[in-house]
Amino acid sequence: MKLAVIFPGIGYHVDKPLLYYSRKIAQSYGYETVNVPYGNFPSGVKGSAEKMEACFYDALAQSEELLKNTDFSSATEILFISKSIGTAIASAYGSRHGLRTRNLYFTPVGQSFPLMDQPGIVFHGTHDGWVETDLVREECRKRALPLYIYENANHSLETGDVETDLANLQSIMRRVAEYVGQ
């Protein structure tokens, strides 16, 4: 059995485009998928290190509960699909449980990088208000993580121009399919 686990962001749930289509692609390659619908986060997290840390620990605890009956030991492959703070949660969860995972890291926040010790690919937009592009480049270089950068895209990898966003989404999903299909 191949297993894909989806770790959303604070305001980016599993039915938004990046996670929705990544899940569909994983399923097309034979992965069983599990969503981790943690939530109930406070407002005003952006810019508050204290609230970000509280959200991380709360979501990690919720993930432990939500995944307690998931049988990772019978999985021949484990793919973590994560977005924003979910990149930190997925990485921490995998480390806690000694899991070997492959990862789709969508728009990681700066706090995620120290935890990202598993292979994967990273997607980032140059207008991401949660983390500077130079930091993402440097951290990906240090960890030998392939990085795909989308010009003028925000934390949701959107630019505000529908045609550009659809073209970017198509490009992103081609890269996701290439990675998942390896």
Short mmCIF file of N, CA and C in Angstrom, two decimals:
data_model
loop_
_atom_site.label_atom_id
_atom_site.label_comp_id
_atom_site.label_asym_id
_atom_site.label_seq_id
_atom_site.Cartn_x
_atom_site.Cartn_y
_atom_site.Cartn_z
N MET A 1 0.83 -1.18 0.00
CA MET A 1 0.00 0.00 0.00
C MET A 1 0.88 1.25 0.00
N LYS A 2 0.52 2.20 -0.83
CA LYS A 2 1.18 3.50 -0.84
C LYS A 2 0.23 4.48 -0.15
N LEU A 3 0.79 5.34 0.71
CA LEU A 3 -0.04 6.21 1.52
C LEU A 3 0.39 7.67 1.35
N ALA A 4 -0.57 8.55 1.09
CA ALA A 4 -0.32 9.99 1.02
C ALA A 4 -1.12 10.65 2.14
N VAL A 5 -0.45 11.49 2.92
CA VAL A 5 -1.09 12.18 4.04
C VAL A 5 -1.03 13.68 3.75
N ILE A 6 -2.17 14.35 3.88
CA ILE A 6 -2.27 15.76 3.53
C ILE A 6 -2.39 16.61 4.78
N PHE A 7 -1.40 17.51 4.97
CA PHE A 7 -1.33 18.42 6.11
C PHE A 7 -1.60 19.83 5.59
N PRO A 8 -2.78 20.39 5.86
CA PRO A 8 -3.13 21.71 5.33
C PRO A 8 -2.43 22.85 6.08
N GLY A 9 -2.70 24.05 5.61
CA GLY A 9 -2.20 25.24 6.28
C GLY A 9 -3.27 25.77 7.23
N ILE A 10 -3.01 26.91 7.82
CA ILE A 10 -3.97 27.49 8.77
C ILE A 10 -5.27 27.86 8.08
N GLY A 11 -5.21 28.55 6.96
CA GLY A 11 -6.41 28.93 6.24
C GLY A 11 -6.53 28.26 4.90
N TYR A 12 -5.68 27.28 4.66
CA TYR A 12 -5.63 26.62 3.36
C TYR A 12 -5.99 25.15 3.57
N HIS A 13 -7.29 24.82 3.41
CA HIS A 13 -7.78 23.48 3.69
C HIS A 13 -7.54 22.54 2.50
N VAL A 14 -7.88 21.29 2.70
CA VAL A 14 -7.55 20.24 1.72
C VAL A 14 -8.34 20.33 0.42
N ASP A 15 -9.38 21.15 0.36
CA ASP A 15 -10.13 21.29 -0.88
C ASP A 15 -9.74 22.52 -1.68
N LYS A 16 -8.68 23.20 -1.28
CA LYS A 16 -8.15 24.30 -2.09
C LYS A 16 -7.22 23.70 -3.15
N PRO A 17 -6.98 24.44 -4.23
CA PRO A 17 -6.37 23.85 -5.43
C PRO A 17 -5.07 23.06 -5.24
N LEU A 18 -4.09 23.60 -4.54
CA LEU A 18 -2.80 22.90 -4.44
C LEU A 18 -2.96 21.53 -3.78
N LEU A 19 -3.73 21.47 -2.72
CA LEU A 19 -3.89 20.20 -2.01
C LEU A 19 -4.91 19.29 -2.69
N TYR A 20 -5.97 19.87 -3.21
CA TYR A 20 -7.00 19.09 -3.90
C TYR A 20 -6.41 18.34 -5.10
N TYR A 21 -5.72 19.07 -5.97
CA TYR A 21 -5.19 18.42 -7.17
C TYR A 21 -3.99 17.52 -6.86
N SER A 22 -3.21 17.86 -5.87
CA SER A 22 -2.11 16.97 -5.47
C SER A 22 -2.66 15.64 -4.95
N ARG A 23 -3.76 15.71 -4.18
CA ARG A 23 -4.40 14.49 -3.68
C ARG A 23 -4.90 13.65 -4.86
N LYS A 24 -5.53 14.31 -5.85
CA LYS A 24 -6.02 13.59 -7.03
C LYS A 24 -4.88 12.92 -7.79
N ILE A 25 -3.78 13.61 -7.92
CA ILE A 25 -2.61 13.04 -8.60
C ILE A 25 -2.08 11.84 -7.83
N ALA A 26 -1.95 11.99 -6.51
CA ALA A 26 -1.47 10.87 -5.69
C ALA A 26 -2.39 9.66 -5.86
N GLN A 27 -3.70 9.89 -5.83
CA GLN A 27 -4.65 8.79 -6.01
C GLN A 27 -4.48 8.14 -7.38
N SER A 28 -4.20 8.94 -8.40
CA SER A 28 -4.03 8.38 -9.74
C SER A 28 -2.79 7.49 -9.84
N TYR A 29 -1.84 7.69 -8.92
CA TYR A 29 -0.64 6.84 -8.86
C TYR A 29 -0.77 5.73 -7.83
N GLY A 30 -1.99 5.49 -7.37
CA GLY A 30 -2.25 4.35 -6.49
C GLY A 30 -2.09 4.61 -5.01
N TYR A 31 -1.99 5.85 -4.61
CA TYR A 31 -1.87 6.17 -3.19
C TYR A 31 -3.25 6.20 -2.53
N GLU A 32 -3.34 5.61 -1.35
CA GLU A 32 -4.48 5.85 -0.49
C GLU A 32 -4.20 7.19 0.17
N THR A 33 -5.21 8.02 0.35
CA THR A 33 -4.98 9.34 0.92
C THR A 33 -5.71 9.51 2.25
N VAL A 34 -5.04 10.24 3.13
CA VAL A 34 -5.59 10.57 4.44
C VAL A 34 -5.44 12.08 4.63
N ASN A 35 -6.55 12.74 4.91
CA ASN A 35 -6.52 14.17 5.23
C ASN A 35 -6.35 14.35 6.73
N VAL A 36 -5.63 15.37 7.12
CA VAL A 36 -5.44 15.69 8.54
C VAL A 36 -6.12 17.05 8.78
N PRO A 37 -7.41 17.03 9.12
CA PRO A 37 -8.18 18.28 9.21
C PRO A 37 -8.07 18.99 10.57
N TYR A 38 -6.85 19.30 10.98
CA TYR A 38 -6.71 20.06 12.23
C TYR A 38 -7.24 21.47 12.01
N GLY A 39 -7.49 22.16 13.09
CA GLY A 39 -8.05 23.51 12.94
C GLY A 39 -8.29 24.22 14.24
N ASN A 40 -9.23 25.15 14.20
CA ASN A 40 -9.56 26.00 15.35
C ASN A 40 -8.37 26.86 15.77
N PHE A 41 -7.77 27.53 14.80
CA PHE A 41 -6.63 28.39 15.07
C PHE A 41 -7.09 29.80 15.42
N PRO A 42 -6.31 30.50 16.21
CA PRO A 42 -6.65 31.89 16.52
C PRO A 42 -6.40 32.79 15.31
N SER A 43 -6.97 33.97 15.32
CA SER A 43 -6.69 34.93 14.25
C SER A 43 -5.41 35.68 14.59
N GLY A 44 -4.86 36.36 13.61
CA GLY A 44 -3.68 37.17 13.83
C GLY A 44 -2.39 36.39 14.03
N VAL A 45 -2.28 35.24 13.40
CA VAL A 45 -1.08 34.41 13.55
C VAL A 45 0.11 35.03 12.80
N LYS A 46 -0.16 35.56 11.60
CA LYS A 46 0.91 36.13 10.79
C LYS A 46 1.58 37.27 11.56
N GLY A 47 2.89 37.16 11.69
CA GLY A 47 3.66 38.20 12.38
C GLY A 47 3.80 37.97 13.87
N SER A 48 3.14 36.97 14.41
CA SER A 48 3.23 36.67 15.83
C SER A 48 3.93 35.32 16.03
N ALA A 49 5.19 35.37 16.44
CA ALA A 49 5.94 34.13 16.66
C ALA A 49 5.28 33.28 17.74
N GLU A 50 4.73 33.94 18.75
CA GLU A 50 4.08 33.22 19.85
C GLU A 50 2.84 32.46 19.36
N LYS A 51 1.99 33.14 18.58
CA LYS A 51 0.79 32.48 18.05
C LYS A 51 1.16 31.38 17.05
N MET A 52 2.19 31.62 16.25
CA MET A 52 2.63 30.61 15.28
C MET A 52 3.09 29.36 16.02
N GLU A 53 3.88 29.53 17.06
CA GLU A 53 4.36 28.38 17.83
C GLU A 53 3.19 27.65 18.49
N ALA A 54 2.23 28.39 19.04
CA ALA A 54 1.06 27.77 19.67
C ALA A 54 0.26 26.98 18.63
N CYS A 55 0.08 27.55 17.44
CA CYS A 55 -0.64 26.85 16.36
C CYS A 55 0.09 25.57 15.98
N PHE A 56 1.40 25.64 15.88
CA PHE A 56 2.20 24.47 15.51
C PHE A 56 1.98 23.34 16.51
N TYR A 57 2.14 23.63 17.80
CA TYR A 57 2.00 22.58 18.82
C TYR A 57 0.57 22.06 18.91
N ASP A 58 -0.40 22.94 18.74
CA ASP A 58 -1.80 22.52 18.77
C ASP A 58 -2.10 21.61 17.58
N ALA A 59 -1.67 22.02 16.39
CA ALA A 59 -1.91 21.21 15.20
C ALA A 59 -1.16 19.88 15.25
N LEU A 60 0.04 19.89 15.81
CA LEU A 60 0.80 18.65 15.94
C LEU A 60 0.07 17.69 16.89
N ALA A 61 -0.45 18.21 17.99
CA ALA A 61 -1.22 17.37 18.92
C ALA A 61 -2.48 16.84 18.25
N GLN A 62 -3.16 17.70 17.49
CA GLN A 62 -4.35 17.24 16.76
C GLN A 62 -3.98 16.17 15.74
N SER A 63 -2.83 16.34 15.08
CA SER A 63 -2.37 15.35 14.09
C SER A 63 -2.12 14.00 14.76
N GLU A 64 -1.51 14.02 15.93
CA GLU A 64 -1.27 12.77 16.66
C GLU A 64 -2.59 12.04 16.89
N GLU A 65 -3.60 12.78 17.32
CA GLU A 65 -4.91 12.18 17.58
C GLU A 65 -5.57 11.70 16.28
N LEU A 66 -5.55 12.54 15.26
CA LEU A 66 -6.21 12.22 14.00
C LEU A 66 -5.56 11.05 13.26
N LEU A 67 -4.26 10.86 13.46
CA LEU A 67 -3.53 9.80 12.75
C LEU A 67 -3.23 8.58 13.62
N LYS A 68 -3.76 8.55 14.83
CA LYS A 68 -3.40 7.48 15.77
C LYS A 68 -3.74 6.08 15.25
N ASN A 69 -4.74 5.95 14.41
CA ASN A 69 -5.12 4.63 13.88
C ASN A 69 -4.60 4.38 12.46
N THR A 70 -3.75 5.26 11.98
CA THR A 70 -3.19 5.09 10.64
C THR A 70 -2.02 4.11 10.70
N ASP A 71 -2.07 3.08 9.88
CA ASP A 71 -1.03 2.04 9.89
C ASP A 71 0.06 2.39 8.89
N PHE A 72 1.04 3.14 9.38
CA PHE A 72 2.17 3.52 8.52
C PHE A 72 3.09 2.33 8.24
N SER A 73 3.10 1.34 9.13
CA SER A 73 4.04 0.22 8.99
C SER A 73 3.74 -0.64 7.77
N SER A 74 2.50 -0.65 7.30
CA SER A 74 2.19 -1.47 6.12
C SER A 74 2.34 -0.69 4.81
N ALA A 75 2.72 0.58 4.91
CA ALA A 75 2.89 1.39 3.70
C ALA A 75 4.26 1.12 3.07
N THR A 76 4.25 0.87 1.77
CA THR A 76 5.52 0.67 1.06
C THR A 76 6.14 2.02 0.70
N GLU A 77 5.29 3.05 0.59
CA GLU A 77 5.74 4.41 0.33
C GLU A 77 4.85 5.35 1.12
N ILE A 78 5.45 6.40 1.67
CA ILE A 78 4.69 7.42 2.37
C ILE A 78 5.01 8.77 1.74
N LEU A 79 3.97 9.44 1.30
CA LEU A 79 4.09 10.77 0.71
C LEU A 79 3.35 11.74 1.62
N PHE A 80 4.05 12.78 2.08
CA PHE A 80 3.41 13.84 2.83
C PHE A 80 3.22 15.02 1.89
N ILE A 81 1.99 15.50 1.82
CA ILE A 81 1.64 16.67 1.02
C ILE A 81 1.29 17.75 2.03
N SER A 82 2.07 18.83 2.07
CA SER A 82 1.87 19.81 3.13
C SER A 82 1.91 21.23 2.61
N LYS A 83 1.20 22.11 3.32
CA LYS A 83 1.08 23.51 2.92
C LYS A 83 1.34 24.40 4.13
N SER A 84 2.22 25.41 3.96
CA SER A 84 2.47 26.45 4.95
C SER A 84 2.92 25.84 6.28
N ILE A 85 2.21 26.14 7.37
CA ILE A 85 2.58 25.58 8.68
C ILE A 85 2.49 24.06 8.65
N GLY A 86 1.69 23.53 7.73
CA GLY A 86 1.60 22.08 7.58
C GLY A 86 2.93 21.44 7.21
N THR A 87 3.82 22.20 6.57
CA THR A 87 5.14 21.65 6.24
C THR A 87 5.93 21.38 7.53
N ALA A 88 5.77 22.25 8.51
CA ALA A 88 6.44 22.04 9.80
C ALA A 88 5.79 20.89 10.56
N ILE A 89 4.46 20.84 10.53
CA ILE A 89 3.73 19.79 11.25
C ILE A 89 4.04 18.42 10.66
N ALA A 90 4.00 18.31 9.34
CA ALA A 90 4.30 17.03 8.68
C ALA A 90 5.72 16.58 9.00
N SER A 91 6.66 17.52 8.93
CA SER A 91 8.06 17.18 9.19
C SER A 91 8.25 16.72 10.63
N ALA A 92 7.65 17.44 11.57
CA ALA A 92 7.77 17.07 12.98
C ALA A 92 7.09 15.73 13.25
N TYR A 93 5.92 15.51 12.67
CA TYR A 93 5.21 14.25 12.86
C TYR A 93 6.05 13.08 12.32
N GLY A 94 6.58 13.24 11.12
CA GLY A 94 7.40 12.19 10.54
C GLY A 94 8.62 11.87 11.39
N SER A 95 9.28 12.90 11.90
CA SER A 95 10.46 12.70 12.76
C SER A 95 10.09 11.99 14.05
N ARG A 96 9.01 12.43 14.69
CA ARG A 96 8.55 11.81 15.94
C ARG A 96 8.31 10.32 15.79
N HIS A 97 7.84 9.93 14.62
CA HIS A 97 7.45 8.54 14.40
C HIS A 97 8.48 7.77 13.58
N GLY A 98 9.62 8.37 13.29
CA GLY A 98 10.68 7.69 12.56
C GLY A 98 10.28 7.26 11.16
N LEU A 99 9.43 8.06 10.52
CA LEU A 99 8.94 7.71 9.19
C LEU A 99 9.88 8.21 8.10
N ARG A 100 10.05 7.40 7.07
CA ARG A 100 10.77 7.82 5.87
C ARG A 100 9.71 8.27 4.87
N THR A 101 9.73 9.54 4.56
CA THR A 101 8.70 10.11 3.69
C THR A 101 9.32 10.81 2.50
N ARG A 102 8.50 10.93 1.46
CA ARG A 102 8.79 11.86 0.37
C ARG A 102 7.79 12.98 0.55
N ASN A 103 8.16 14.19 0.10
CA ASN A 103 7.33 15.34 0.45
C ASN A 103 7.09 16.31 -0.69
N LEU A 104 5.86 16.82 -0.69
CA LEU A 104 5.52 18.00 -1.47
C LEU A 104 5.38 19.11 -0.45
N TYR A 105 6.32 20.03 -0.45
CA TYR A 105 6.32 21.14 0.51
C TYR A 105 5.80 22.39 -0.20
N PHE A 106 4.52 22.72 0.02
CA PHE A 106 3.96 23.92 -0.58
C PHE A 106 4.12 25.10 0.36
N THR A 107 4.79 26.12 -0.10
CA THR A 107 4.98 27.40 0.59
C THR A 107 5.32 27.25 2.07
N PRO A 108 6.45 26.60 2.38
CA PRO A 108 6.82 26.47 3.78
C PRO A 108 7.06 27.83 4.43
N VAL A 109 6.77 27.91 5.71
CA VAL A 109 7.08 29.10 6.50
C VAL A 109 8.51 28.96 7.00
N GLY A 110 9.11 30.06 7.40
CA GLY A 110 10.51 30.03 7.84
C GLY A 110 10.77 29.03 8.95
N GLN A 111 9.82 28.87 9.86
CA GLN A 111 9.99 27.96 10.99
C GLN A 111 10.00 26.49 10.57
N SER A 112 9.57 26.21 9.35
CA SER A 112 9.52 24.82 8.88
C SER A 112 10.89 24.25 8.58
N PHE A 113 11.78 25.08 8.07
CA PHE A 113 13.03 24.56 7.51
C PHE A 113 13.89 23.75 8.46
N PRO A 114 14.05 24.14 9.73
CA PRO A 114 14.86 23.30 10.62
C PRO A 114 14.30 21.88 10.79
N LEU A 115 13.02 21.69 10.51
CA LEU A 115 12.38 20.39 10.68
C LEU A 115 12.36 19.58 9.39
N MET A 116 12.62 20.20 8.27
CA MET A 116 12.49 19.56 6.96
C MET A 116 13.74 18.74 6.63
N ASP A 117 13.78 17.51 7.15
CA ASP A 117 14.97 16.67 6.94
C ASP A 117 14.70 15.48 6.02
N GLN A 118 13.52 15.45 5.41
CA GLN A 118 13.17 14.37 4.48
C GLN A 118 13.20 14.91 3.05
N PRO A 119 13.42 14.04 2.08
CA PRO A 119 13.46 14.50 0.69
C PRO A 119 12.10 15.03 0.23
N GLY A 120 12.16 15.93 -0.73
CA GLY A 120 10.94 16.49 -1.28
C GLY A 120 11.24 17.59 -2.26
N ILE A 121 10.17 18.23 -2.72
CA ILE A 121 10.31 19.40 -3.58
C ILE A 121 9.52 20.54 -2.94
N VAL A 122 10.00 21.76 -3.18
CA VAL A 122 9.44 22.94 -2.53
C VAL A 122 8.89 23.89 -3.58
N PHE A 123 7.74 24.48 -3.25
CA PHE A 123 7.10 25.48 -4.11
C PHE A 123 6.97 26.77 -3.31
N HIS A 124 7.31 27.89 -3.96
CA HIS A 124 7.31 29.19 -3.28
C HIS A 124 6.96 30.30 -4.28
N GLY A 125 6.27 31.31 -3.79
CA GLY A 125 5.96 32.49 -4.60
C GLY A 125 6.77 33.68 -4.11
N THR A 126 7.22 34.52 -5.04
CA THR A 126 8.10 35.64 -4.66
C THR A 126 7.38 36.74 -3.87
N HIS A 127 6.06 36.72 -3.85
CA HIS A 127 5.30 37.69 -3.04
C HIS A 127 4.64 37.03 -1.84
N ASP A 128 5.28 35.98 -1.34
CA ASP A 128 4.79 35.29 -0.15
C ASP A 128 5.05 36.19 1.05
N GLY A 129 4.00 36.63 1.72
CA GLY A 129 4.13 37.52 2.85
C GLY A 129 4.53 36.84 4.15
N TRP A 130 4.69 35.53 4.13
CA TRP A 130 5.04 34.80 5.35
C TRP A 130 6.53 34.50 5.45
N VAL A 131 7.24 34.54 4.31
CA VAL A 131 8.67 34.21 4.33
C VAL A 131 9.35 34.85 3.12
N GLU A 132 10.57 35.31 3.33
CA GLU A 132 11.33 35.95 2.26
C GLU A 132 11.90 34.92 1.30
N THR A 133 11.89 35.25 0.03
CA THR A 133 12.39 34.36 -1.01
C THR A 133 13.86 34.01 -0.80
N ASP A 134 14.68 34.96 -0.38
CA ASP A 134 16.11 34.67 -0.17
C ASP A 134 16.30 33.60 0.90
N LEU A 135 15.49 33.65 1.97
CA LEU A 135 15.58 32.63 3.02
C LEU A 135 15.18 31.26 2.46
N VAL A 136 14.12 31.22 1.68
CA VAL A 136 13.67 29.95 1.10
C VAL A 136 14.76 29.39 0.19
N ARG A 137 15.33 30.23 -0.65
CA ARG A 137 16.42 29.77 -1.54
C ARG A 137 17.58 29.18 -0.75
N GLU A 138 18.01 29.90 0.28
CA GLU A 138 19.15 29.47 1.09
C GLU A 138 18.85 28.15 1.81
N GLU A 139 17.69 28.07 2.43
CA GLU A 139 17.34 26.86 3.19
C GLU A 139 17.19 25.65 2.26
N CYS A 140 16.62 25.85 1.10
CA CYS A 140 16.50 24.75 0.14
C CYS A 140 17.87 24.33 -0.37
N ARG A 141 18.74 25.30 -0.62
CA ARG A 141 20.11 24.98 -1.05
C ARG A 141 20.82 24.15 0.02
N LYS A 142 20.73 24.56 1.28
CA LYS A 142 21.37 23.82 2.38
C LYS A 142 20.89 22.38 2.46
N ARG A 143 19.63 22.17 2.16
CA ARG A 143 19.02 20.85 2.32
C ARG A 143 18.94 20.08 1.00
N ALA A 144 19.48 20.65 -0.06
CA ALA A 144 19.45 20.04 -1.40
C ALA A 144 18.02 19.69 -1.81
N LEU A 145 17.08 20.61 -1.50
CA LEU A 145 15.68 20.43 -1.89
C LEU A 145 15.42 21.21 -3.17
N PRO A 146 14.97 20.55 -4.22
CA PRO A 146 14.60 21.28 -5.44
C PRO A 146 13.53 22.32 -5.12
N LEU A 147 13.73 23.53 -5.65
CA LEU A 147 12.84 24.65 -5.37
C LEU A 147 12.25 25.17 -6.67
N TYR A 148 10.93 25.33 -6.67
CA TYR A 148 10.23 25.91 -7.81
C TYR A 148 9.63 27.22 -7.36
N ILE A 149 10.07 28.29 -7.99
CA ILE A 149 9.66 29.64 -7.61
C ILE A 149 8.71 30.20 -8.66
N TYR A 150 7.64 30.81 -8.18
CA TYR A 150 6.64 31.43 -9.05
C TYR A 150 6.64 32.93 -8.81
N GLU A 151 7.00 33.66 -9.86
CA GLU A 151 7.11 35.12 -9.78
C GLU A 151 5.77 35.77 -9.46
N ASN A 152 5.82 36.72 -8.56
CA ASN A 152 4.65 37.53 -8.17
C ASN A 152 3.53 36.72 -7.52
N ALA A 153 3.80 35.48 -7.15
CA ALA A 153 2.78 34.65 -6.51
C ALA A 153 2.85 34.82 -5.00
N ASN A 154 1.68 34.76 -4.38
CA ASN A 154 1.58 34.93 -2.93
C ASN A 154 1.71 33.59 -2.20
N HIS A 155 1.30 33.58 -0.93
CA HIS A 155 1.42 32.38 -0.10
C HIS A 155 0.53 31.23 -0.58
N SER A 156 -0.46 31.54 -1.39
CA SER A 156 -1.30 30.50 -2.00
C SER A 156 -0.85 30.18 -3.42
N LEU A 157 0.30 30.74 -3.80
CA LEU A 157 0.86 30.61 -5.15
C LEU A 157 -0.07 31.19 -6.20
N GLU A 158 -0.74 32.28 -5.83
CA GLU A 158 -1.63 32.98 -6.75
C GLU A 158 -1.13 34.41 -6.96
N THR A 159 -1.37 34.93 -8.17
CA THR A 159 -0.90 36.28 -8.52
C THR A 159 -2.04 37.30 -8.55
N GLY A 160 -3.27 36.83 -8.62
CA GLY A 160 -4.40 37.73 -8.79
C GLY A 160 -4.88 37.79 -10.23
N ASP A 161 -4.09 37.28 -11.16
CA ASP A 161 -4.48 37.21 -12.56
C ASP A 161 -4.90 35.76 -12.84
N VAL A 162 -6.15 35.55 -13.17
CA VAL A 162 -6.70 34.20 -13.31
C VAL A 162 -5.94 33.38 -14.34
N GLU A 163 -5.65 33.95 -15.49
CA GLU A 163 -4.94 33.19 -16.52
C GLU A 163 -3.55 32.77 -16.06
N THR A 164 -2.84 33.70 -15.42
CA THR A 164 -1.51 33.38 -14.89
C THR A 164 -1.61 32.31 -13.81
N ASP A 165 -2.61 32.45 -12.93
CA ASP A 165 -2.78 31.48 -11.85
C ASP A 165 -3.08 30.08 -12.38
N LEU A 166 -3.92 30.00 -13.41
CA LEU A 166 -4.22 28.69 -14.00
C LEU A 166 -3.00 28.09 -14.69
N ALA A 167 -2.24 28.92 -15.38
CA ALA A 167 -1.01 28.43 -16.02
C ALA A 167 -0.01 27.96 -14.96
N ASN A 168 0.11 28.73 -13.88
CA ASN A 168 1.01 28.34 -12.79
C ASN A 168 0.55 27.03 -12.15
N LEU A 169 -0.76 26.92 -11.90
CA LEU A 169 -1.30 25.70 -11.29
C LEU A 169 -1.01 24.49 -12.18
N GLN A 170 -1.16 24.68 -13.48
CA GLN A 170 -0.87 23.58 -14.41
C GLN A 170 0.62 23.19 -14.33
N SER A 171 1.49 24.18 -14.28
CA SER A 171 2.93 23.93 -14.16
C SER A 171 3.25 23.22 -12.83
N ILE A 172 2.65 23.69 -11.77
CA ILE A 172 2.87 23.09 -10.45
C ILE A 172 2.43 21.63 -10.47
N MET A 173 1.25 21.36 -10.99
CA MET A 173 0.73 20.00 -10.98
C MET A 173 1.50 19.07 -11.90
N ARG A 174 2.08 19.59 -12.98
CA ARG A 174 2.98 18.77 -13.81
C ARG A 174 4.18 18.33 -12.97
N ARG A 175 4.74 19.27 -12.22
CA ARG A 175 5.90 18.94 -11.37
C ARG A 175 5.51 17.99 -10.25
N VAL A 176 4.32 18.19 -9.68
CA VAL A 176 3.83 17.26 -8.66
C VAL A 176 3.70 15.86 -9.26
N ALA A 177 3.10 15.74 -10.43
CA ALA A 177 2.92 14.43 -11.06
C ALA A 177 4.26 13.76 -11.35
N GLU A 178 5.23 14.53 -11.84
CA GLU A 178 6.56 13.98 -12.11
C GLU A 178 7.18 13.44 -10.83
N TYR A 179 7.06 14.21 -9.74
CA TYR A 179 7.66 13.79 -8.46
C TYR A 179 6.92 12.58 -7.88
N VAL A 180 5.61 12.64 -7.86
CA VAL A 180 4.82 11.55 -7.27
C VAL A 180 5.01 10.26 -8.07
N GLY A 181 5.14 10.40 -9.39
CA GLY A 181 5.27 9.23 -10.25
C GLY A 181 6.65 8.59 -10.25
N GLN A 182 7.61 9.18 -9.58
CA GLN A 182 8.98 8.61 -9.56
C GLN A 182 9.03 7.30 -8.80
#
